Amino acid sequence: MLTNMLTKEDTHKQMFTMGHSGCSGCSQTMAVRLITEVLGKNTIATSATGCLEVISAKFPESSWNIPWIHSLFENSAAVASGIEAALQITGKKEGITVLAQAGDGGTADIGLQALSGMFERNHDVLYVCYDNGAYMNTGYQRSGLTPYDAFTSTSPSGKISFGNNRPKKYMPEIAMAHRIPYTAVASVGYPMDLQKKVKKTMSIKGSKYLQVDVPCTPGWKYEPRYSVKIAQLGVQSGLYPLFEAEYDKIISVKKIGKKVPVEEYLKLQGRFKHLFKDEAGKAEIEKIQKIADENIERYGLL
Amino acid sequence: MKKVMEGSMAISDSIRMAEPKVISAYPITPQTHIVEHLSQMVADGDLKAEYIMVESEHSAASVVLGASACGVRTYTATAAQGLLYMEEVIYNIAGMRLPVVMTVANRAVSAPISIWNDMQDSMALRDSGAIQLVAENNQEAYDMHIQAYKIAENPDVMLPVIVCVDGFVLTHTFEVVDTIDHIEKVREYLPPLNMQYKLDVNNPYSFGTVAEPSIYHEARYNLSNAINNSKSIIVNAANEYKEMFGKYEGALIDPYKMDDADTVIVAMGSVLGTIKDVVDELRESGKKIGVLKVRSFRPFPSDEIVNALKNIKNAIVIEKAVSLGKGGILSCEIRDALYQRKVNSVNVNGYILGLGGRDITPQNIYDLIMKAEKEENIDGEFFGLNNELLNKVF
């Protein structure tokens, strides 16, 4: 499972290999590597249009050591449904994981219909949403999973705005509302926890939803070395609660121990720097603290 | 065996004979009977397939895309708005060279909304890279679907095939259809799909990769070549079908009573039946008139059409679709084919008839022939307008 340090040689043996053109510090690619490492070679993967697809499969090169298909932006779940159906009818499904992948936009916005259909039909697919909280591939535009007050290129802060004026869509709870067998939220800040959850999905038949918090260096505007730290602070502050659910019931949460003030999380990221200018910004930070506190209360994180 | 069958039943029965492994469906009039019949076949165990009742046409196309990429035979069907909603995916299926076969129960597009027949929907997909074949009657619809798989799955083609069938006029109409008795014969005609590249854990490939400007141009050229070169495969599929099953309704085109004709009506789909009746009567009264059926709209059989028309005087093109802001679509392409080949002796007149399911009667055809022979350079004129409805906003 998780190794201390990978050599160049090791990475060639990974299901998702080196050589991709992800940004320095890209945590989505860390998540992909961690997830596919658990799933192993008996995996067929789909990707929605987005960063992952662009950086991993530029013809004639590919970082995928597993069969992989990218079709369009909004149909990763539907393509995966078709793959699963083809495997079932030909008797090849046993022992093979179908992994559907998309970003937050491809999942919670444009891909939500296809995903809902896949859940409702309960295809035996692990669907992973890499949540970096905006349309990063097109240059940091706001999505339905952009957090409150984040600066994006289409929700900029300005003289009369603090950035994105809506909280994140509660996507994991939308998944749970479909009564699928398993929903989980993980973070690249906690790789062991992430891999444990992925491992668990392998023994569950039906639709699985896994949402992973993946900080984005250019989009969140921080130094590449902080990717893991910021992911951890997202969890420790209560802004990104990690939990597992079976059907519509939460079965476990990752306790955060001591609550970290949201300010610690926000101040490392350029997308929130407009909140640190004046008193009005302070009031906004208080609102974000309230969101974290509500999460802590709602999910019992302490 | 000869049976009286609804068009949708004939289509679903031929799909049963082709044995697709994954079928996806989202209901839209007038496609519904096809997918209902198929779902019953699956429910009764007469067709062993995964039948996925999806939440939209976009996903219907995406499901068969995913399944086809695994190397299994697939099927879906739609119409009108459903096809427009699928459009993005069909371009993608063609670009990935996946041999999906689907039916379009041709229907008008909104607005105003109309559930009735014309060919505007499939015309919107004409540049997608999908092969488009158009059936004239229920027998041909039956035969054409089996041929469609043969064409799509040819290793030199590997493209989606859309079989266009006029909504209601064929899908909901009962005709005698001579069906194939033994599935073994179909299996012989249509061997199991064997794809060189597919999603397989033992031999991992990446599909749907990014093409930079140094790559994309050639990728599209290859696609263009594949559909252009499919003409000979379409012809072979029709000929082999004739040999094996004794049925032939044309390949790329099908001429009717054209040998000494000086006027020829060109059309696609079910309207050909009405046209042929009128032509039969005119022939009896001594008029030298024939019919040219265009069976393959994509690839467009330019050479074959020019060869068929080059010695006639008048070509009257009847079509149930319009390129808004331009005029006739089929007539434009025929004129282009003639011009390119420096045939300037044919007077091509194109007319738009029967949009949104308006009946095209024998009298309409007769009146149109009489009018068209006296006209020149008509480019998609609407025929049979009711003046009382003009200048109204719907």
XYZ file of C-alpha atoms in Angstrom:
696
model
C 0.000 0.000 0.000
C 1.362 3.413 0.840
C 5.112 3.512 0.434
C 7.557 5.932 2.033
C 9.170 7.281 -1.066
C 8.681 6.255 -4.663
C 11.608 5.810 -6.987
C 11.314 6.622 -10.668
C 11.208 2.910 -11.354
C 8.388 2.376 -8.889
C 6.224 4.988 -10.530
C 6.356 3.151 -13.844
C 4.727 0.195 -12.136
C 1.866 2.335 -10.860
C -1.518 2.212 -12.549
C -1.210 5.973 -12.976
C 2.367 6.702 -13.887
C 4.789 9.594 -13.959
C 5.176 11.693 -17.070
C 1.815 13.414 -16.911
C 1.759 17.178 -17.200
C 0.042 17.995 -13.918
C 1.141 21.149 -12.115
C 3.858 20.965 -9.547
C 2.081 20.198 -6.281
C -1.047 18.909 -8.037
C -2.949 16.961 -5.436
C -5.507 15.515 -7.816
C -2.808 13.373 -9.397
C -1.751 12.271 -5.895
C -5.321 11.158 -5.269
C -5.496 9.339 -8.605
C -2.284 7.491 -7.865
C -3.390 6.553 -4.356
C -6.791 5.345 -5.565
C -5.573 3.334 -8.563
C -2.785 1.855 -6.447
C -5.456 0.229 -4.273
C -7.726 -0.809 -7.135
C -4.889 -2.401 -9.091
C -4.675 -3.506 -12.672
C -8.113 -5.107 -12.870
C -9.705 -1.708 -13.257
C -11.338 0.046 -16.193
C -11.457 3.810 -15.739
C -13.394 6.650 -17.299
C -12.558 10.332 -17.019
C -14.679 13.367 -17.656
C -13.180 16.214 -19.628
C -11.016 18.259 -17.287
C -7.540 18.585 -15.839
C -7.021 14.883 -15.270
C -7.906 13.943 -18.823
C -5.824 16.730 -20.315
C -2.685 16.097 -18.295
C -2.742 12.302 -18.472
C -3.510 11.408 -22.063
C -2.018 13.663 -24.659
C -1.801 11.568 -27.815
C 0.328 9.518 -28.325
C 1.241 9.411 -24.636
C -0.736 8.145 -21.675
C -0.118 7.884 -17.960
C -2.660 5.105 -17.619
C -1.515 1.540 -17.128
C -5.148 0.486 -16.898
C -7.708 0.652 -19.710
C -9.008 4.203 -19.690
C -11.550 6.175 -21.673
C -12.412 9.830 -21.860
C -15.590 10.701 -23.697
C -17.127 14.051 -22.755
C -17.548 16.438 -19.851
C -20.910 15.351 -18.462
C -21.111 11.637 -19.201
C -18.420 9.889 -17.154
C -21.091 8.094 -15.097
C -23.088 7.062 -18.167
C -20.034 5.759 -20.016
C -19.082 3.808 -16.891
C -22.654 2.432 -16.776
C -22.205 1.133 -20.311
C -18.853 -0.421 -19.484
C -20.302 -2.131 -16.437
C -23.253 -3.420 -18.478
C -20.910 -4.788 -21.145
C -18.823 -6.567 -18.511
C -21.915 -8.000 -16.807
C -23.482 -9.415 -19.971
C -20.225 -10.960 -21.122
C -19.571 -12.496 -17.697
C -16.373 -10.511 -17.146
C -17.441 -8.239 -14.302
C -16.275 -10.434 -11.438
C -12.983 -9.113 -10.083
C -12.988 -5.987 -12.232
C -13.594 -2.510 -10.830
C -15.214 0.101 -13.005
C -13.894 3.477 -11.881
C -15.695 6.608 -13.066
C -13.857 9.876 -12.499
C -14.716 13.533 -12.800
C -13.963 16.849 -11.205
C -16.421 18.830 -9.131
C -17.924 20.556 -12.173
C -18.185 17.286 -14.090
C -19.869 15.739 -11.059
C -22.049 18.246 -9.265
C -22.911 20.581 -12.143
C -22.930 19.366 -15.733
C -22.597 15.661 -14.893
C -25.174 15.479 -12.109
C -27.963 14.089 -14.293
C -25.885 11.228 -15.634
C -24.541 10.517 -12.147
C -28.021 10.492 -10.638
C -29.098 8.042 -13.339
C -26.158 5.782 -12.616
C -26.916 5.850 -8.866
C -30.610 5.216 -9.359
C -29.858 2.198 -11.556
C -27.235 1.181 -8.972
C -24.526 0.240 -11.461
C -21.587 -1.545 -9.869
C -19.251 1.419 -10.315
C -16.951 3.381 -8.025
C -17.491 7.035 -8.867
C -14.775 9.401 -7.697
C -15.255 13.151 -7.634
C -11.956 15.015 -7.401
C -13.141 18.178 -5.735
C -10.878 21.173 -6.245
C -13.773 23.545 -5.912
C -13.818 25.209 -9.333
C -13.351 24.697 -13.066
C -9.584 24.628 -12.836
C -8.863 23.291 -16.316
C -10.474 26.302 -17.964
C -8.863 28.777 -15.588
C -10.490 28.724 -12.134
C -14.138 29.504 -12.853
C -16.753 28.991 -10.163
C -18.556 25.663 -9.844
C -21.364 24.428 -7.615
C -18.684 23.126 -5.244
C -16.764 26.397 -4.929
C -16.708 27.304 -1.238
C -18.216 30.445 0.225
C -16.238 33.636 -0.417
C -13.621 31.978 -2.629
C -12.219 34.147 -5.380
C -12.560 32.533 -8.795
C -12.278 34.099 -12.225
C -16.078 34.204 -12.522
C -16.785 34.957 -8.856
C -14.105 37.544 -8.237
C -13.933 39.665 -5.143
C -14.423 43.345 -5.873
C -15.525 46.626 -4.431
C -18.927 45.219 -3.584
C -18.189 41.485 -3.513
C -16.313 38.974 -1.372
C -16.182 36.411 -4.122
C -18.415 33.344 -4.386
C -21.620 34.230 -2.548
C -22.998 30.707 -2.107
C -21.858 27.788 0.044
C -20.715 24.479 -1.480
C -23.416 22.163 -2.740
C -23.782 19.216 -0.344
C -22.885 16.704 -3.008
C -22.181 13.684 -0.743
C -25.651 14.076 0.760
C -27.133 14.198 -2.737
C -25.383 10.879 -3.365
C -26.735 9.486 -0.086
C -30.251 10.575 -1.013
C -30.065 7.998 -3.809
C -29.678 5.268 -1.126
C -26.592 3.888 -2.853
C -24.692 1.308 -0.789
C -21.683 3.494 0.011
C -20.766 7.166 0.078
C -17.500 8.497 1.455
C -15.629 11.761 1.696
C -11.828 11.708 1.824
C -8.909 14.081 1.458
C -5.418 13.893 0.011
C -4.350 15.249 3.392
C -5.165 11.796 4.805
C -3.888 9.243 2.287
C -4.273 6.213 4.578
C -7.888 7.118 5.235
C -8.446 7.639 1.494
C -6.950 4.269 0.587
C -8.882 2.502 3.342
C -12.128 3.873 1.912
C -11.163 2.864 -1.631
C -10.326 -0.632 -0.411
C -13.714 -0.866 1.230
C -15.539 -0.035 -2.008
C -13.990 -3.086 -3.647
C -16.106 -5.426 -1.566
C -19.363 -3.529 -2.060
C -21.606 -4.282 -5.031
C -23.541 -1.393 -6.517
C -22.826 2.304 -6.835
C -20.170 3.861 -4.627
C -19.538 7.604 -4.378
C -16.207 8.911 -3.169
C -15.508 12.629 -3.015
C -11.905 13.638 -2.457
C -10.720 17.085 -1.478
C -7.822 17.926 -3.795
C -6.276 21.378 -3.290
C -5.186 23.052 -6.508
C -2.054 25.174 -6.460
C -2.847 27.600 -9.296
C -6.573 27.766 -8.539
C -6.309 28.181 -4.787
C -3.171 30.246 -5.204
C -0.677 28.790 -2.765
C 2.867 27.442 -2.928
C 3.000 23.854 -4.236
C 4.583 22.576 -1.011
C 1.376 23.358 0.928
C -1.009 20.996 -0.925
C -1.131 18.345 1.780
C -1.013 20.839 4.633
C -3.958 22.805 3.235
C -5.910 19.597 2.672
C -5.272 18.645 6.297
C -6.301 22.087 7.551
C -9.495 21.821 5.491
C -10.385 18.722 7.477
C -9.080 19.961 10.857
C -11.041 23.202 10.605
C -14.286 21.361 9.942
C -14.681 22.853 6.468
C -14.171 19.505 4.778
C -15.750 16.806 6.960
C -14.597 13.272 6.198
C -17.151 10.545 6.704
C -18.586 7.313 5.408
C -22.216 6.451 4.812
C -24.108 3.311 3.954
C -27.290 4.078 2.070
C -28.653 7.205 3.792
C -26.941 6.658 7.177
C -23.581 8.060 8.189
C -21.602 5.176 9.694
C -18.320 6.846 10.587
C -16.722 10.268 10.749
C -13.092 11.258 10.984
C -12.811 13.069 14.312
C -10.727 16.209 14.143
C -9.581 16.220 17.760
C -8.815 19.855 18.296
C -10.636 22.348 16.129
C -8.366 24.564 14.029
C -9.733 28.089 13.371
C -10.732 28.518 9.718
C -8.401 31.496 9.525
C -5.436 29.085 9.635
C -6.816 27.375 6.528
C -7.857 30.527 4.675
C -4.707 32.566 5.152
C -2.517 30.128 3.220
C -4.619 30.560 0.086
C -4.614 33.468 -2.326
C -8.258 32.796 -3.227
C -9.219 34.066 0.239
C -6.682 36.871 0.607
C -9.335 39.565 0.051
C -10.813 38.531 3.402
C -7.699 39.691 5.240
C -7.807 43.324 4.176
C -10.254 44.971 6.489
C -12.955 44.655 9.135
C -15.580 43.666 6.601
C -13.354 40.737 5.618
C -13.125 39.726 9.244
C -16.890 39.534 9.418
C -16.817 37.258 6.377
C -14.247 35.007 8.035
C -16.654 34.736 10.942
C -19.333 33.551 8.542
C -16.948 30.882 7.236
C -16.164 29.891 10.829
C -19.901 29.454 11.302
C -20.040 27.096 8.309
C -17.210 25.041 9.868
C -18.901 25.042 13.284
C -22.153 23.876 11.745
C -20.302 21.035 10.014
C -18.637 20.070 13.303
C -22.017 19.986 14.962
C -23.839 18.264 12.098
C -21.321 15.469 11.578
C -20.094 15.225 15.196
C -16.476 15.897 14.270
C -15.136 16.664 17.741
C -41.540 -15.864 -43.003
C -44.022 -13.222 -44.139
C -45.812 -11.432 -41.345
C -47.932 -8.325 -41.050
C -45.803 -6.150 -38.810
C -45.724 -2.670 -37.436
C -42.538 -0.879 -38.541
C -41.284 -0.654 -34.972
C -41.881 -4.365 -34.496
C -39.984 -5.132 -37.706
C -37.068 -3.019 -36.528
C -36.957 -4.531 -33.056
C -37.221 -8.008 -34.563
C -34.225 -7.389 -36.810
C -32.305 -6.007 -33.835
C -33.144 -9.220 -31.963
C -31.610 -11.148 -34.855
C -28.447 -9.026 -34.671
C -28.093 -9.900 -30.966
C -26.740 -6.695 -29.431
C -25.422 -7.190 -25.910
C -26.183 -3.746 -24.513
C -29.251 -1.676 -25.375
C -29.961 1.751 -23.941
C -33.205 3.598 -24.301
C -34.926 6.792 -23.335
C -38.489 7.226 -24.556
C -39.437 9.738 -27.210
C -42.289 9.616 -29.686
C -42.249 8.050 -32.289
C -39.324 5.836 -31.266
C -41.065 4.319 -28.237
C -42.590 1.198 -29.788
C -39.151 0.041 -30.925
C -37.627 0.127 -27.462
C -40.816 -1.208 -25.856
C -40.748 -4.261 -28.109
C -37.073 -4.772 -27.296
C -37.667 -4.493 -23.565
C -40.357 -7.167 -23.849
C -37.964 -9.437 -25.742
C -35.412 -9.015 -22.972
C -38.097 -9.564 -20.321
C -39.158 -12.789 -22.046
C -35.587 -14.019 -22.466
C -35.864 -13.904 -26.268
C -32.945 -11.492 -26.425
C -30.061 -11.830 -24.003
C -28.951 -8.258 -23.491
C -28.416 -5.682 -20.777
C -31.284 -3.270 -21.295
C -30.458 0.068 -19.651
C -33.367 2.443 -19.187
C -31.368 5.645 -18.874
C -32.343 9.090 -17.635
C -31.758 10.966 -20.900
C -30.793 10.559 -24.531
C -27.386 11.986 -23.713
C -26.813 9.054 -21.393
C -28.457 6.613 -23.829
C -25.729 7.443 -26.325
C -23.055 7.516 -23.615
C -24.012 4.058 -22.324
C -23.691 2.482 -25.771
C -20.440 4.385 -26.224
C -18.994 2.833 -23.066
C -20.301 -0.625 -23.880
C -19.110 -0.461 -27.464
C -15.643 0.544 -26.280
C -15.615 -2.779 -24.401
C -16.082 -4.536 -27.725
C -19.721 -5.576 -27.443
C -22.486 -4.980 -29.975
C -24.858 -2.203 -28.947
C -28.106 -0.554 -29.958
C -30.132 2.525 -29.156
C -32.912 4.519 -30.792
C -34.263 8.040 -30.609
C -35.904 10.881 -32.536
C -36.064 14.652 -32.879
C -35.083 16.477 -29.662
C -33.580 13.249 -28.379
C -31.251 13.063 -31.332
C -30.265 16.702 -30.956
C -29.543 16.016 -27.294
C -27.388 13.042 -28.325
C -25.558 14.996 -30.954
C -22.485 15.736 -28.863
C -22.117 12.061 -27.991
C -22.606 10.852 -31.564
C -19.803 13.077 -32.797
C -17.723 11.542 -30.018
C -18.697 7.954 -30.903
C -17.721 8.584 -34.519
C -14.440 10.204 -33.498
C -13.591 7.188 -31.346
C -14.547 4.879 -34.227
C -17.099 2.852 -32.296
C -19.537 0.718 -34.318
C -22.769 1.698 -32.571
C -25.975 1.093 -34.540
C -29.005 3.212 -33.820
C -32.392 4.009 -35.248
C -33.743 7.480 -35.726
C -37.531 7.499 -35.993
C -37.437 10.693 -38.024
C -39.455 13.511 -36.510
C -39.685 17.280 -36.802
C -37.754 19.425 -34.337
C -39.088 22.110 -32.028
C -40.230 24.970 -32.185
C -43.082 24.780 -32.718
C -43.130 21.351 -31.168
C -44.359 18.606 -33.439
C -44.259 14.888 -32.841
C -44.830 14.135 -36.517
C -42.514 13.117 -39.282
C -39.949 14.967 -41.273
C -36.184 14.548 -41.625
C -34.883 17.677 -39.939
C -33.540 15.742 -36.953
C -31.154 13.388 -38.735
C -30.071 16.186 -41.074
C -28.642 17.937 -38.031
C -26.247 14.989 -37.635
C -25.107 14.914 -41.236
C -21.576 16.147 -40.476
C -21.058 13.978 -37.399
C -19.125 11.134 -38.990
C -22.019 8.732 -38.480
C -23.169 6.818 -41.549
C -26.810 7.593 -42.371
C -28.953 5.110 -44.237
C -32.601 5.871 -45.011
C -35.283 3.173 -45.244
C -38.199 3.379 -47.665
C -40.548 0.835 -46.110
C -40.806 -1.647 -43.259
C -39.148 -4.445 -45.192
C -36.185 -2.259 -45.928
C -36.083 -1.038 -42.318
C -35.870 -4.678 -41.240
C -33.113 -5.544 -43.702
C -31.210 -2.295 -43.286
C -30.588 -2.718 -39.569
C -28.877 -6.061 -40.071
C -26.818 -4.560 -42.877
C -26.037 -1.592 -40.616
C -24.149 -3.816 -38.175
C -22.282 -5.432 -41.044
C -21.179 -2.009 -42.268
C -20.436 -0.458 -38.859
C -18.334 -3.397 -37.690
C -16.242 -3.741 -40.820
C -12.636 -3.186 -39.650
C -12.136 -0.594 -42.397
C -15.213 1.348 -41.298
C -15.671 1.195 -37.497
C -18.208 3.993 -37.434
C -21.667 4.476 -35.974
C -24.557 3.846 -38.356
C -27.826 5.721 -38.018
C -30.749 4.012 -39.709
C -33.334 6.668 -40.530
C -36.926 5.492 -40.512
C -39.807 7.905 -40.993
C -41.635 8.345 -37.695
C -45.258 7.134 -37.691
C -45.295 6.699 -41.481
C -43.157 3.610 -41.004
C -42.729 3.113 -37.263
C -46.465 2.938 -36.569
C -47.677 1.459 -39.853
C -48.382 -2.203 -40.489
C -46.996 -3.789 -43.631
C -46.082 -7.274 -44.757
C -42.484 -7.957 -43.789
C -40.606 -11.052 -44.836
C -38.476 -11.887 -41.803
C -35.498 -14.198 -41.541
C -36.460 -17.559 -40.080
C -33.130 -18.766 -38.776
C -30.872 -16.699 -36.566
C -27.950 -18.907 -37.643
C -28.174 -17.351 -41.092
C -27.882 -13.900 -39.566
C -24.914 -15.055 -37.502
C -23.300 -16.260 -40.696
C -23.888 -12.894 -42.375
C -22.915 -10.992 -39.267
C -20.051 -12.716 -37.425
C -19.364 -11.733 -33.789
C -17.918 -8.273 -33.300
C -14.154 -8.491 -33.042
C -12.598 -5.142 -32.224
C -8.879 -4.591 -32.484
C -8.879 -1.879 -29.818
C -11.115 -2.103 -26.800
C -11.202 -1.605 -23.049
C -9.569 -4.745 -21.729
C -7.684 -5.137 -18.449
C -5.301 -7.605 -20.085
C -4.352 -5.165 -22.802
C -4.885 -1.616 -21.575
C -5.468 1.124 -24.138
C -6.319 4.776 -23.612
C -9.344 6.022 -25.569
C -10.432 9.590 -26.156
C -7.029 11.200 -25.784
C -6.167 14.831 -26.317
C -5.038 15.801 -29.826
C -2.890 18.884 -30.166
C -2.892 20.926 -33.389
C -0.074 18.715 -34.667
C -2.396 15.679 -34.394
C -6.046 16.756 -34.728
C -6.058 17.671 -38.409
C -4.946 14.174 -39.435
C -7.267 12.527 -36.916
C -10.215 14.185 -38.656
C -8.795 13.352 -42.067
C -8.661 9.687 -41.087
C -12.272 9.875 -39.946
C -13.277 11.563 -43.173
C -11.490 8.873 -45.168
C -13.189 6.122 -43.197
C -16.687 7.365 -43.963
C -15.873 8.131 -47.600
C -14.382 4.677 -48.054
C -17.407 3.017 -46.478
C -19.283 3.345 -49.784
C -17.899 0.096 -51.161
C -18.632 -1.641 -47.840
C -22.252 -0.445 -47.959
C -22.525 -1.840 -51.486
C -20.970 -5.146 -50.432
C -23.267 -5.394 -47.417
C -26.311 -4.968 -49.678
C -25.025 -7.458 -52.243
C -24.112 -10.100 -49.684
C -27.491 -9.642 -48.061
C -29.146 -10.201 -51.416
C -27.191 -13.381 -51.961
C -27.982 -14.745 -48.549
C -31.528 -13.539 -47.953
C -32.783 -12.675 -51.440
C -33.672 -9.095 -50.539
C -32.267 -6.039 -52.262
C -33.553 -2.485 -51.947
C -30.512 -0.739 -53.373
C -27.134 0.014 -51.882
C -26.085 3.674 -52.014
C -28.870 4.615 -54.420
C -31.666 2.711 -56.140
C -32.991 3.780 -59.556
C -36.610 3.067 -60.487
C -37.909 3.211 -64.071
C -35.045 5.488 -65.024
C -33.760 3.826 -68.194
C -35.216 6.211 -70.771
C -36.426 8.883 -68.381
C -36.016 12.561 -69.056
C -37.489 13.588 -65.707
C -36.421 11.960 -62.431
C -37.706 12.569 -58.942
C -35.044 12.226 -56.263
C -36.026 11.563 -52.666
C -35.305 9.616 -49.484
C -37.451 7.555 -47.149
C -41.115 6.607 -47.106
C -42.262 9.330 -49.499
C -40.685 7.235 -52.255
C -43.659 4.857 -52.078
C -46.106 7.635 -52.957
C -43.782 8.987 -55.612
C -43.447 5.573 -57.266
C -47.244 5.176 -57.415
C -47.553 8.511 -59.218
C -44.682 7.645 -61.537
C -46.305 4.292 -62.369
C -49.453 6.105 -63.470
C -47.554 8.691 -65.477
C -45.554 5.924 -67.144
C -48.822 4.295 -68.216
C -49.820 7.532 -69.906
C -46.477 7.513 -71.735
C -44.494 9.996 -69.703
C -40.756 9.279 -69.520
C -40.300 9.667 -65.811
C -38.380 7.758 -63.174
C -37.353 7.857 -59.531
C -33.973 7.908 -57.853
C -33.885 6.763 -54.265
C -30.980 7.995 -52.160
C -30.432 5.218 -49.653
C -27.120 6.346 -48.195
C -27.213 10.018 -47.280
C -23.840 9.776 -45.505
C -21.553 8.854 -47.130
C -23.098 10.892 -49.930
C -22.933 8.919 -53.193
C -21.971 11.824 -55.449
C -20.513 9.719 -58.267
C -23.391 7.290 -58.298
C -25.981 10.074 -58.327
C -24.226 11.950 -61.113
C -23.965 8.764 -63.164
C -27.640 8.133 -62.672
C -28.737 11.677 -63.526
C -26.237 12.871 -66.124
C -28.393 12.101 -69.166
C -31.727 13.355 -67.901
C -33.312 16.778 -68.341
C -35.097 17.475 -65.088
C -34.249 16.339 -61.576
C -36.997 17.139 -59.088
C -35.752 16.794 -55.529
C -38.371 16.293 -52.867
C -37.194 16.633 -49.304
C -38.643 16.810 -45.822
C -35.988 19.054 -44.283
C -34.594 22.502 -44.864
C -31.298 24.214 -44.248
C -32.642 27.457 -42.823
C -30.862 30.368 -44.396
C -29.867 28.287 -47.401
C -32.618 26.106 -48.840
C -32.788 22.471 -49.851
C -30.183 20.121 -48.429
C -30.383 17.099 -50.705
C -30.955 19.305 -53.762
C -27.943 21.440 -52.865
C -25.719 18.397 -52.547
C -26.943 16.952 -55.836
C -26.341 20.253 -57.621
C -22.869 20.390 -56.101
C -22.093 16.843 -57.252
C -23.201 17.647 -60.803
C -21.276 20.934 -60.887
C -18.099 19.332 -59.585
C -18.277 16.762 -62.338
C -19.023 19.425 -64.943
C -22.472 18.111 -65.783
C -24.506 21.235 -66.495
C -27.276 19.798 -68.614
C -29.535 18.768 -65.722
C -32.158 21.180 -64.439
C -32.239 20.534 -60.662
C -35.215 21.894 -58.747
C -35.514 21.280 -55.026
C -38.747 21.493 -53.041
C -39.560 21.192 -49.348
C -42.680 19.161 -48.637
C -44.427 17.557 -45.735
C -42.692 19.215 -42.795
C -44.004 18.258 -39.359
C -45.967 15.308 -40.670
C -48.125 17.015 -43.285
C -49.327 14.362 -45.701
C -47.679 14.239 -49.071
C -50.443 12.980 -51.326
C -50.192 11.539 -54.845
C -51.966 14.681 -56.045
C -49.219 16.827 -54.419
C -46.571 14.848 -56.257
C -48.439 15.081 -59.526
C -48.944 18.851 -59.178
C -45.318 19.303 -58.243
C -44.070 17.413 -61.297
C -46.221 19.509 -63.608
C -44.957 22.704 -61.984
C -41.306 21.719 -61.653
C -40.789 20.805 -65.272
C -41.492 24.427 -66.168
C -39.137 25.890 -63.548
C -35.418 26.383 -63.187
C -32.978 26.812 -60.283
C -35.477 26.259 -57.523
C -33.472 25.889 -54.325
C -35.633 24.535 -51.550
C -38.976 26.150 -52.256
C -41.718 25.356 -49.752
C -44.453 23.576 -51.673
C -48.118 23.536 -50.711
C -48.195 26.524 -48.358
C -51.455 27.612 -46.777
C -51.465 31.368 -47.319
C -53.715 31.968 -44.335
C -50.985 30.846 -41.967
C -48.172 32.926 -43.375
C -46.676 35.728 -41.260
C -48.059 34.301 -38.035
C -45.827 33.728 -35.034
C -46.319 30.355 -33.366
